[in-house]
Coordinates of C-alpha atoms and ligand atoms in Angstrom, one line a residue:
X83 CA 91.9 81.5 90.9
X84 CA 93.4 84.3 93.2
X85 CA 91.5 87.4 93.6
X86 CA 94.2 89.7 95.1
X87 CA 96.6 91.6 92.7
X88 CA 100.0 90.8 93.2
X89 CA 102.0 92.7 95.8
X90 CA 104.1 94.4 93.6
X91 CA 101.6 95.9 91.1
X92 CA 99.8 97.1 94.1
X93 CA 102.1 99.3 95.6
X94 CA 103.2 100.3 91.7
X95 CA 100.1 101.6 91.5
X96 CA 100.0 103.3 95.1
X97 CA 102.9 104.9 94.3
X98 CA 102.0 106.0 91.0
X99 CA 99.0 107.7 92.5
X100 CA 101.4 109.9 94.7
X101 CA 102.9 110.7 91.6
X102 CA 100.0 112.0 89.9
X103 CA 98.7 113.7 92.5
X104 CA 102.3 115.5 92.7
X105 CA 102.7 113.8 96.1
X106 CA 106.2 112.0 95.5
X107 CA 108.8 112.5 98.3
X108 CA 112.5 112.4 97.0
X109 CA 115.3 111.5 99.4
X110 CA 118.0 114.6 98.9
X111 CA 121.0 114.2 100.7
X112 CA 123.1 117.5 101.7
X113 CA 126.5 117.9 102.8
X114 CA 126.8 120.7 106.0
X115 CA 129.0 123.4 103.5
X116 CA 129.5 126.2 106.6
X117 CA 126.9 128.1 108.7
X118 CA 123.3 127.9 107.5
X119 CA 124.9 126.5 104.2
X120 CA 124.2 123.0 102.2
X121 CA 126.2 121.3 99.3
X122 CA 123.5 119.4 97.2
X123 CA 125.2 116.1 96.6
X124 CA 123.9 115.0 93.6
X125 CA 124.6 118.9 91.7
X126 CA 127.0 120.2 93.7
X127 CA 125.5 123.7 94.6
X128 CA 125.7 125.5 97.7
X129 CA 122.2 126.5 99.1
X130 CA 121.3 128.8 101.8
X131 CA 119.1 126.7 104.6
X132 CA 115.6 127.8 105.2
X133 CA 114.6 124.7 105.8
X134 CA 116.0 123.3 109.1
X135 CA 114.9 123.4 112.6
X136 CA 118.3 123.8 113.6
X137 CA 117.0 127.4 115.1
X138 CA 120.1 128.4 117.3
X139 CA 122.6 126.7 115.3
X140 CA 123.9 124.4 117.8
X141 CA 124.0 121.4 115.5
X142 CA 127.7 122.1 114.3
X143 CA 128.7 123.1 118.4
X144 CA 132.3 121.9 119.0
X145 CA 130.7 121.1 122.9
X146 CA 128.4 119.0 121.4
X147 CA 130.5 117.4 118.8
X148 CA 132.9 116.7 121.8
X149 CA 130.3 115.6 124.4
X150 CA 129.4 112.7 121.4
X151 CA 132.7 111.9 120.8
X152 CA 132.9 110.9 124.3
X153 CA 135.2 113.6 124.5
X154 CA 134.5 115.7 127.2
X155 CA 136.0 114.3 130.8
X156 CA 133.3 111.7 131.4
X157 CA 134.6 108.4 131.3
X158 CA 131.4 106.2 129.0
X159 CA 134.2 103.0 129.2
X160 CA 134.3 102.6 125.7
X161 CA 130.4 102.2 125.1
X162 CA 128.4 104.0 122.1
X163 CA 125.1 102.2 122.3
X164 CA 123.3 101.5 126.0
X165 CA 122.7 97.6 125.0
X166 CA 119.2 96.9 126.9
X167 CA 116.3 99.1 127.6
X168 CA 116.1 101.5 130.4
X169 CA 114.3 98.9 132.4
X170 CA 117.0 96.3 131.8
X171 CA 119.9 97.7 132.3
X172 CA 120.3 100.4 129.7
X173 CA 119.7 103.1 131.8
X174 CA 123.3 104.7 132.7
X175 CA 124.5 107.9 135.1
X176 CA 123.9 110.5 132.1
X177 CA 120.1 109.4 131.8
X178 CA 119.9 109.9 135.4
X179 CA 121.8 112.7 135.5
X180 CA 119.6 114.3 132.1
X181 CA 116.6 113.3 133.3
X182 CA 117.3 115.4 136.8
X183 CA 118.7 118.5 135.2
X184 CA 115.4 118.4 133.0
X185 CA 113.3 118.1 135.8
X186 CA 114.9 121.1 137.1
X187 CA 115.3 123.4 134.3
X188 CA 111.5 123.4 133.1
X189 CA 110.6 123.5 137.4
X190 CA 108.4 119.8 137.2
X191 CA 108.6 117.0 139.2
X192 CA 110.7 114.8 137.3
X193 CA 111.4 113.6 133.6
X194 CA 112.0 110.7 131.3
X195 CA 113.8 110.9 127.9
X196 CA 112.8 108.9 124.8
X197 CA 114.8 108.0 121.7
X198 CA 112.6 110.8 119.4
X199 CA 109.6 112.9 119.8
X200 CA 107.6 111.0 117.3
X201 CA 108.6 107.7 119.6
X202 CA 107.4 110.3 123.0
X203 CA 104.1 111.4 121.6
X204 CA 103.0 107.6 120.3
X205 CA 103.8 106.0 124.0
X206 CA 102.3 108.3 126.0
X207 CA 99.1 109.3 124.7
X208 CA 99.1 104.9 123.7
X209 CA 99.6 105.0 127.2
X210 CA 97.8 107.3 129.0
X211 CA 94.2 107.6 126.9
X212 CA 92.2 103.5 127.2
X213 CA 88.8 102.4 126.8
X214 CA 86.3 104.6 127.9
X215 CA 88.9 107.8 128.3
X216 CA 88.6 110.7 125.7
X217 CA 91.5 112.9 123.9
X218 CA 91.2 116.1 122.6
X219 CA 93.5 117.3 119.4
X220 CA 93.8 120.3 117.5
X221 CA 93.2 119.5 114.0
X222 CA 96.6 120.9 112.9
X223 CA 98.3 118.7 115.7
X224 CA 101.7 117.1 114.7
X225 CA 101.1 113.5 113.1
X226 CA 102.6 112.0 116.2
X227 CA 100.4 113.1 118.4
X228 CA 97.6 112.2 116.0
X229 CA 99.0 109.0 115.4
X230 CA 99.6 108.2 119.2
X231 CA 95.7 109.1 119.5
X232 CA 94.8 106.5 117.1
X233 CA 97.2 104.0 118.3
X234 CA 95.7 104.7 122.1
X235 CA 92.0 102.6 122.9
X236 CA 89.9 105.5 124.0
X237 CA 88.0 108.3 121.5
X238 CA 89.9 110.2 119.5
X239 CA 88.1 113.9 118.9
X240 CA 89.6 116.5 117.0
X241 CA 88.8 120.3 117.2
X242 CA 88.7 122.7 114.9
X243 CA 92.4 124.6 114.9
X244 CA 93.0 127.1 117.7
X245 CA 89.5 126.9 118.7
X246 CA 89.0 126.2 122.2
X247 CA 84.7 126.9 122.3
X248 CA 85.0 123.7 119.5
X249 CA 87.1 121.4 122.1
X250 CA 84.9 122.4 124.5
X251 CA 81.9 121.7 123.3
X252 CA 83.0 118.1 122.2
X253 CA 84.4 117.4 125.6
X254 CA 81.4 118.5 127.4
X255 CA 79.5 115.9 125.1
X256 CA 81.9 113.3 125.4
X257 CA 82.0 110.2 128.0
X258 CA 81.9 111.4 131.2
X259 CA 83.2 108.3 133.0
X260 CA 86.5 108.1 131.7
X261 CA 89.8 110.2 131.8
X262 CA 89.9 113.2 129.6
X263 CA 92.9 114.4 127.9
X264 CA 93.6 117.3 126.0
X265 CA 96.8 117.6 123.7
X266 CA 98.0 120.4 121.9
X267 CA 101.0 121.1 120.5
X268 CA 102.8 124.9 121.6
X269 CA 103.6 126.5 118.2
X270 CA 102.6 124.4 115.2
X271 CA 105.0 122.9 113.0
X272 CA 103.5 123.8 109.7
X273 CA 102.3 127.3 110.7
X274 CA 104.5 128.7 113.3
X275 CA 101.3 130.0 115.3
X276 CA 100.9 129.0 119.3
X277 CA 98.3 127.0 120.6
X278 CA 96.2 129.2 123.0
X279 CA 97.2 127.8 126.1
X280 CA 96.0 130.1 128.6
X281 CA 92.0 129.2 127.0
X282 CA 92.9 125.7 127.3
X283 CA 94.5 125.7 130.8
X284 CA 90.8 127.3 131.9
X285 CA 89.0 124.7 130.1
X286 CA 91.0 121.7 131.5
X287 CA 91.2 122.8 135.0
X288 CA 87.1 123.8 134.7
X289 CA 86.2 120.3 133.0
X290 CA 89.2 118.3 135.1
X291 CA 91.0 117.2 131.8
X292 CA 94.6 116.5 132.0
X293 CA 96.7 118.9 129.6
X294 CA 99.5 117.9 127.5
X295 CA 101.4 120.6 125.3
X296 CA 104.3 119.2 122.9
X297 CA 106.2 122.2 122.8
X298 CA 109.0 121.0 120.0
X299 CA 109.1 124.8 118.1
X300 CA 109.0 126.6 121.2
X301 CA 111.7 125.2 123.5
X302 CA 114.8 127.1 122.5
X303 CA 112.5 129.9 121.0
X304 CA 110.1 131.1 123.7
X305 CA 110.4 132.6 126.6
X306 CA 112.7 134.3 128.7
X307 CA 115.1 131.5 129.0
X308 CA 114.3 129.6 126.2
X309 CA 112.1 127.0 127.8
X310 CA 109.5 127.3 125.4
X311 CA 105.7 129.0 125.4
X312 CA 104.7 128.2 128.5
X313 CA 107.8 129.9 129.8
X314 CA 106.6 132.5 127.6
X315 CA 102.9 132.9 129.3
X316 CA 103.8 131.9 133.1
X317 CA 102.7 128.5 132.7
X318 CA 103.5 125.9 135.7
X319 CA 103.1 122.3 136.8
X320 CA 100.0 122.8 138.3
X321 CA 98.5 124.1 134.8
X322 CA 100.0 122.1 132.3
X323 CA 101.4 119.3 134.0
X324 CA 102.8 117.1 131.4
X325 CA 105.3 119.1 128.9
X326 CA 106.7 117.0 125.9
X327 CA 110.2 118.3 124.1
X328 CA 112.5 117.0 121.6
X329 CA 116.3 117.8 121.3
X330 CA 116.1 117.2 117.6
X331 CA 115.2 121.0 117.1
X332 CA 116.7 123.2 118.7
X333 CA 119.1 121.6 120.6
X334 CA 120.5 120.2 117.6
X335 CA 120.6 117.0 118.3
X336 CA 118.2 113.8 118.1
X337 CA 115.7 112.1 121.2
X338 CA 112.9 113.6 123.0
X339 CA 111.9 114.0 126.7
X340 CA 108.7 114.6 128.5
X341 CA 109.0 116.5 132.4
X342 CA 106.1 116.6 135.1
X343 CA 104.1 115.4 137.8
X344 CA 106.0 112.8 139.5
X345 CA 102.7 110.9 139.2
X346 CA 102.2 111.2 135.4
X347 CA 105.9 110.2 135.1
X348 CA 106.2 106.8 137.3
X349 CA 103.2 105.9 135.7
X350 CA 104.4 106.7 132.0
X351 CA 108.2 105.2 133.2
X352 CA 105.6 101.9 134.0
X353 CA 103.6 101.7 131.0
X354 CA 105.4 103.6 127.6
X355 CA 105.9 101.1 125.4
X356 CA 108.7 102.9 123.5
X357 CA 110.2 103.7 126.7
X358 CA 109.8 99.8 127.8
X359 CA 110.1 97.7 124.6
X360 CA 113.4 99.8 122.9
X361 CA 116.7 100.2 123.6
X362 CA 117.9 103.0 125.7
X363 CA 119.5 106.4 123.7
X364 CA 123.2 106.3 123.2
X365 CA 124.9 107.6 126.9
X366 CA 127.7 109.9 124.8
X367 CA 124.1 111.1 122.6
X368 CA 122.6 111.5 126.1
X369 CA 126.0 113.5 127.4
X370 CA 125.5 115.8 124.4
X371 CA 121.8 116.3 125.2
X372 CA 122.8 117.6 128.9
X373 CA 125.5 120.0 127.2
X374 CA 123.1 121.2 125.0
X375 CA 120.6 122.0 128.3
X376 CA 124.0 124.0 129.7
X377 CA 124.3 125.7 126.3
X378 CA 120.8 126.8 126.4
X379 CA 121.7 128.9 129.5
X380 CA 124.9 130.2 128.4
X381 CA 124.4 131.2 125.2
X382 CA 121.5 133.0 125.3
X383 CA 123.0 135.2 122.6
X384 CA 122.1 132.6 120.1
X385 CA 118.2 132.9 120.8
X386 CA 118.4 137.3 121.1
X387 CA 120.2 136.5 117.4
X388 CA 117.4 134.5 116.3
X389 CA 114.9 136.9 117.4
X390 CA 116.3 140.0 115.5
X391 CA 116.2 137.9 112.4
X392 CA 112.5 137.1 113.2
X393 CA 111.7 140.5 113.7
X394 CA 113.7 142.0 111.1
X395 CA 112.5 139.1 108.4
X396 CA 108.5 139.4 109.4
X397 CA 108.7 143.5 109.4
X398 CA 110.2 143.9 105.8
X399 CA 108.3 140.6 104.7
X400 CA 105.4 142.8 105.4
X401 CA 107.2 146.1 103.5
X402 CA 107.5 143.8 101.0
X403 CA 104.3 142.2 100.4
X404 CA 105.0 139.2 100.7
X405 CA 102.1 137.7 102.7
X406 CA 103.5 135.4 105.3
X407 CA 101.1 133.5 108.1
X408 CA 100.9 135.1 111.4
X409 CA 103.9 133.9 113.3
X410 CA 106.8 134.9 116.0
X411 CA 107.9 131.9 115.9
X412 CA 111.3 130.7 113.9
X413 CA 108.5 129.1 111.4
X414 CA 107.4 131.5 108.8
X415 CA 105.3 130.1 106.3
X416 CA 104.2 131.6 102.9
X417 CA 101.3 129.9 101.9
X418 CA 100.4 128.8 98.0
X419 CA 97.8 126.5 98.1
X420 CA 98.3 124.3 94.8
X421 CA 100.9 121.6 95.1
X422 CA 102.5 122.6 91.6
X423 CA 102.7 126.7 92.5
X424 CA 104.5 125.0 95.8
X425 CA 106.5 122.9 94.1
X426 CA 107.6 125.8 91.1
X427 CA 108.4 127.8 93.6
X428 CA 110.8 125.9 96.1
X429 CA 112.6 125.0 91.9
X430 CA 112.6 128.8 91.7
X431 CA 114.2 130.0 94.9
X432 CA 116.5 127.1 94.2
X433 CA 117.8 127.7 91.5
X434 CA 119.1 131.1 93.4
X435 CA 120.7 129.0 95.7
X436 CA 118.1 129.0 98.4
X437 CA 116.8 126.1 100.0
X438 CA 112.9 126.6 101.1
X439 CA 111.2 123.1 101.0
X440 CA 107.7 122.9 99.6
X441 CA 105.2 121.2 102.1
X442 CA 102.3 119.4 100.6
X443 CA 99.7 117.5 101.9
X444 CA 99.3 115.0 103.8
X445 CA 101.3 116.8 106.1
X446 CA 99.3 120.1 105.9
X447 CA 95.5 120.1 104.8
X448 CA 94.4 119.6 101.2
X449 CA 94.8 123.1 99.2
X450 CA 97.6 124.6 101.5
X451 CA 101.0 123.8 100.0
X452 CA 103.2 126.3 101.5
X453 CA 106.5 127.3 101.4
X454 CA 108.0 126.4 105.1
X455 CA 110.4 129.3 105.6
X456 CA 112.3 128.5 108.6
X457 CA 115.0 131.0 110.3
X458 CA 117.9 130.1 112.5
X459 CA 120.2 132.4 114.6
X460 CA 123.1 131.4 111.9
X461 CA 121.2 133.3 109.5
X462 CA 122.7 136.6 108.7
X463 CA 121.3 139.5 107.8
X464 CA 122.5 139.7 103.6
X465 CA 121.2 135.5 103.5
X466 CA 117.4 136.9 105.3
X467 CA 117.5 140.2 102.5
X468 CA 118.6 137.6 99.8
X469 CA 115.7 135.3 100.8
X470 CA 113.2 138.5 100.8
X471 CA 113.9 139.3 97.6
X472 CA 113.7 136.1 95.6
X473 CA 109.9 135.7 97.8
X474 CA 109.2 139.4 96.9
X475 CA 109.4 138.6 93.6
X476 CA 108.0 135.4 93.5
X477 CA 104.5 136.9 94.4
X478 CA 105.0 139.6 91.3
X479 CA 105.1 136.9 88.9
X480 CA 102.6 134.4 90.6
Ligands
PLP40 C1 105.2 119.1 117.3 C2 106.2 118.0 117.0 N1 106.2 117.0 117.9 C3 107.0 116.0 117.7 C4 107.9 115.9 116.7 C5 108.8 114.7 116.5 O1 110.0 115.0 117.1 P1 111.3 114.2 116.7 O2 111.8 114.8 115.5 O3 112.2 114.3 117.9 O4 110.9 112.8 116.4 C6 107.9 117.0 115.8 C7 108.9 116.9 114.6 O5 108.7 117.3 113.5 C8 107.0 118.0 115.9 O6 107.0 119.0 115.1

C-alpha cells in the first residue's frame, strides 16, 4: 500500500491553507498609464502607484529606454543576451566598464554585478560564511539575506531588530575560531527605518567581524549624492567594507552589484555561485545600468523632488493622524496588524483609484499586516494629498 498522499492533493491542500489563513498571492498585471499611473488589466482602471520602488522615476527614462535598445552609440553587434557566464566568456566591455564606474562612484576598491539582488545576497553570504564561521542578521533582514544565511554552512544567529547590545551579546558567545560576519540591511524594506550602522561599525571593528550592509532603499535616497545611508553617515571602505545594491529600485532597472575591498571581491568573483554558475546580465541591460549611474549624478533634482514629497507626506500624515512608522525613507508604512483590516483596506483605497498593496506575513512578522506606502519623485503634490485623505479617513472608520 502507499503511505504518501498523492502529489497533487498535497499541494491542494497547501494551498488551501494559504487561503484560509488569507495568505493567497494573486498575480495582477498593470499596464504603465503615465507618471506614477497604472491601468489594471483585468478592470481597466487607472490607479495612482504607491506601491513601486521606482523612487526617482527613472524606469520610463528615454536614456534608459535608449541605452536598452542598444540605441545609444555603442556598438553591442547585434547581441541581447551575453551567452556564457562571466567566467566563460560572458563578460563584455560594459561589465567591465560598470563594474569600474561602480567601484568609483561608491569610493571601494572594486565591484562585481549580479543578475538581481536576491541572486547577490544568496551567493555571497553562501559564499563567504562556512563551517565553523558565524553570521549575524537583523531579524527584520530581507528574505535574501536570510535565505543566503541558511543556504551558507556556518551558524546562522538572528538578533532582535535594530538592537545591536542583542547581536552583540550572541557574537560574543558564539564560536570564536571561525569568521564572523555581520549583515544588515541599510533601510528595511518593510519598514523604511535604517539599520544603525554607526553601533554596528563599533561592534565589528571591536569584535573583528566583517560588515555587510545591503543598502537596496537607500541607494538613490540617502545621502548627499544619492549613494545610499552610508553616504548619509560618512561611512567608508575601511568601516563597512562590503556594500550590496540593486538597480531594480531606484535605478529603475533590474540586476544587482556588490563594491569593496579588492580582497572580498576576487574572492567572491572566485567563489559566488550565481556569479559562476549563471549566465552573464544582458550587455544593452548592463549599458542601461551605467546610464542610470550617470543619471544619478545629473539629475539630482529627481531625489530633492522625492524628498519634499517625504517631508511634506510624513508632516501632514502626522496633522492628520494617520499613524505611520518612523521613517525618512521613500517607505512609509501604516501598520494594521490583522491580515483582513490589511487586506479591506488596500480594496478601500482602491476602489478610489489608489494602489497601496497590503503586506502580510510571511514577509513581515505574524500580526503586522501593513499597508506599504511607498513615494516616488513622480508623485505630485494633489496624488500625495489624495492619498492622505483616503488614509485619514480610513483610520476614522477603522
Ligand atoms: C533589502 C533588499 N535586498 C535585496 C533585494 C532583492 O533585490 P532584487 O529585486 O534586485 O532581486 C530586495 C528587494 O526587494 C531588498 O529589499
Amino acid at each position: 500500500m502507499n503511505r504518501h498522499s498523492d502529489w497533487s492533493s498535497t499541494i491542494q491542500q497547501r494551498l488551501q491553507r494559504q487561503q484560509q489563513q488569507q495568505r493567497q498571492r494573486q498575480l495582477h498585471a498593470y499596464a504603465v498609464a503615465g507618471e506614477g499611473l497604472l491601468r489594471d488589466q483585468a478592470s481597466g482602471q487607472t490607479l495612482i502607484n504607491f506601491s513601486g520602488n521606482d523612487y526617482l522615476g527613472l524606469s520610463q527614462h528615454p536614456q534608459l529606454l535608449a541605452a536598452l535598445a542598444g540605441n545609444n552609440g555603442n556598438n553591442h553587434e547585434n547581441t541581447v543576451g551575453s551567452g556564457a557566464s562571466r567566467l566563460v566568456t560572458g563578460t563584455r566591455p560594459e561589465h567591465a566598464a560598470l563594474e569600474q564606474a561602480l567601484a568609483e562612484l561608491f569610493e571601494r576598491d572594486a565591484a562585481l554585478c549580479f543578475s538581481s539582488g536576491f541572486v547577490a545576497n544568496l551567493s555571497i553570504l553562501q559564499a563567504l560564511v562556512r563551517r565553523h564561521d558565524v553570521l549575524l542578521l537583523d531579524k527584520l533582514s530581507h528574505a535574501s539575506l536570510i535565505d543566503g544565511g541558511q543556504l551558507a554552512d556556518g551558524n546562522l544567529l538572528r538578533y532582535r531588530h535594530g538592537d545591536v547590545n542583542d547581536c552583540r551579546e550572541q557574537l560574543q558567545h558564539s564560536s570564536k575560531t571561525g569568521l564572523r560576519v555581520i549583515a544588515s540591511d541599510g533601510v528595511f524594506s518593510m519598514a523604511g527605518d535604517q539599520a544603525p550602522v554607526r553601533a554596528l561599525v563599533a561592534l565589528a571593528k571591536a569584535e573583528q567581524a566583517l560588515l555587510i550592509i545591503d543598502d537596496a532603499h537607500g541607494i538613490g535616497v540617502l545621502g548627499d549624492q544619492g549613494l545610499g545611508l552610508l553616504q548619509q553617515e560618512g561611512l567608508d571602505q575601511d568601516a563597512i567594507p562590503l556594500l550590496i545594491g540593486t538597480f531594480g529600485k531606484s535605478f529603475g532597472l533590474a540586476g544587482a552589484f556588490v563594491t569593496g575591498t579588492q580582497t572580498l571581491i576576487d574572492y567572491l568573483r572566485n567563489v559566488c555561485r550565481g556569479l559562476i554558475y549563471s549566465t552573464a546580465p544582458p550587455p544593452p541591460l548592463v549599458q542601461a545600468q551605467l546610464t542610470a549611474l550617470k543619471l544619478l549624478q545629473t539629475e539630482s533634482w529627481r531625489r530633492n523632488k522625492l524628498h519634499t514629497n517625504i517631508a511634506w507626506f510624513v508632516e501632514q500624515a502626522s496633522r492628520a493622524g494617520v499613524p505611520l512608522l518612523p521613517s525618512s525613507s521613500a517607505i512609509q508604512p501604516l501598520l494594521l496588524g490583522d491580515n483582513q483590516r490589511a487586506l479591506l483596506a488596500q480594496e478601500t483605497l482602491r476602489q478610489q483609484g489608489l494602489l497601496v498593496v497590503a503586506i502580510r506575513p510571511p514577509t513581515v512578522p505574524e500580526g503586522t499586516a501593513r499597508l506599504r506606502i511607498t513615494l516616488s519623485a513622480l508623485h505630485s503634490e494633489q496624488q500625495l494629498r489624495q492619498l492622505l485623505d483616503a488614509l485619514a479617513k480610513l483610520e476614522l472608520s477603522a
